[in-house]
Coordinates of C-alpha atoms in Angstrom, one line a residue:
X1 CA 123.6 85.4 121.9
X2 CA 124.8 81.7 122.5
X3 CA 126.2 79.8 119.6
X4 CA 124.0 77.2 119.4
X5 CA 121.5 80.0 118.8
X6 CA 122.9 81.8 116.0
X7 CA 123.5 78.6 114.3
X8 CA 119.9 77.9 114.7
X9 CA 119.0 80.7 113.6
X10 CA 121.3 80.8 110.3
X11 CA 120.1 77.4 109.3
X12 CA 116.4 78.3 109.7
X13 CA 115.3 78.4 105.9
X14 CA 111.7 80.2 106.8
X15 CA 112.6 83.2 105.8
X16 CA 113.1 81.9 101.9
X17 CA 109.5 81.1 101.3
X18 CA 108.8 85.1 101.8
X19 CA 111.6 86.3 99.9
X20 CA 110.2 83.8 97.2
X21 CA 106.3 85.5 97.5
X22 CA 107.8 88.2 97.7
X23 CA 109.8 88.3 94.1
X24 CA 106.8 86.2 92.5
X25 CA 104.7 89.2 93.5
X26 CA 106.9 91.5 92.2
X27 CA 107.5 89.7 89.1
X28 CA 103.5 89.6 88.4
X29 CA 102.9 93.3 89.1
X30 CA 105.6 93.7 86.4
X31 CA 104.1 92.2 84.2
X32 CA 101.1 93.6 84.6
X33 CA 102.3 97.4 84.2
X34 CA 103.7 95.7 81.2
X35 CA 100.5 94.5 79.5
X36 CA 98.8 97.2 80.5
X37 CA 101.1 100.0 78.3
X38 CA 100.7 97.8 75.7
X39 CA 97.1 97.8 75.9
X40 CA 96.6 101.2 76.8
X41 CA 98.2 102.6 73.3
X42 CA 96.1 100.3 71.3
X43 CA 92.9 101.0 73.0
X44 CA 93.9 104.6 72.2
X45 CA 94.5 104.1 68.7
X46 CA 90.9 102.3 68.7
X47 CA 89.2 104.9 70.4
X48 CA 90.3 107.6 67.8
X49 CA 89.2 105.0 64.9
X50 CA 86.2 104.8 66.4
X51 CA 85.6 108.8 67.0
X52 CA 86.8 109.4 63.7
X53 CA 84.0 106.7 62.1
X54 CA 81.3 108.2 64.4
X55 CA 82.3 111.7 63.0
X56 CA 82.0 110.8 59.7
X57 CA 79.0 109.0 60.0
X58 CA 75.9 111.4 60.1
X59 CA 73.3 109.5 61.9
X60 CA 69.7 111.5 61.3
X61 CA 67.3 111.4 64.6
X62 CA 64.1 109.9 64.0
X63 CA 62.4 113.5 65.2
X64 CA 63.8 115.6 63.0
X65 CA 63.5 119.3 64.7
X66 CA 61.7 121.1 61.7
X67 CA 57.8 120.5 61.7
X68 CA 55.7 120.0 58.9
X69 CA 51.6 120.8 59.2
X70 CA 49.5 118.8 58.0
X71 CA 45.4 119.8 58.1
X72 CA 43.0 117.1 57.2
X73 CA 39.8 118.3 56.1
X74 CA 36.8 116.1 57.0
X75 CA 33.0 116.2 54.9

């Protein structure tokens, strides 16, 4: 490899606009592992509120499964 070649390609600066998608990349999928275990334990916290409410809460079905008779007589 001739001089003038390596120097060439030690001064080429293409390279840094990789190594600079390349971190920004990184940096965002950090952060977003990061919001997302914050999230998750709060949406688990809300989730057992909300099974806990729902157990509590009795909702009655509009067809209740005993059946009452009822004989109308007609003159």
């Amino acid at each position: 490899m001739s001089m003038k070649s390596l120097t060439s390609f030690l001064s080429d600066e293409s390279g840094a606009v990789t190594v600079d998608w390349v971190v920004l990349t990184a940096a965002l999928v950090g952060l977003g592992l990061a919001v997302i275990s914050v999230v998750s334990s709060g949406l688990e916290n809300l989730s057992g509120d909300i099974q806990t409410q729902l157990e509590a809460d009795h909702v009655t079905a509009g067809f209740s499964s005993s059946t009452t008779t009822t004989t109308t007589t007609t003159d």
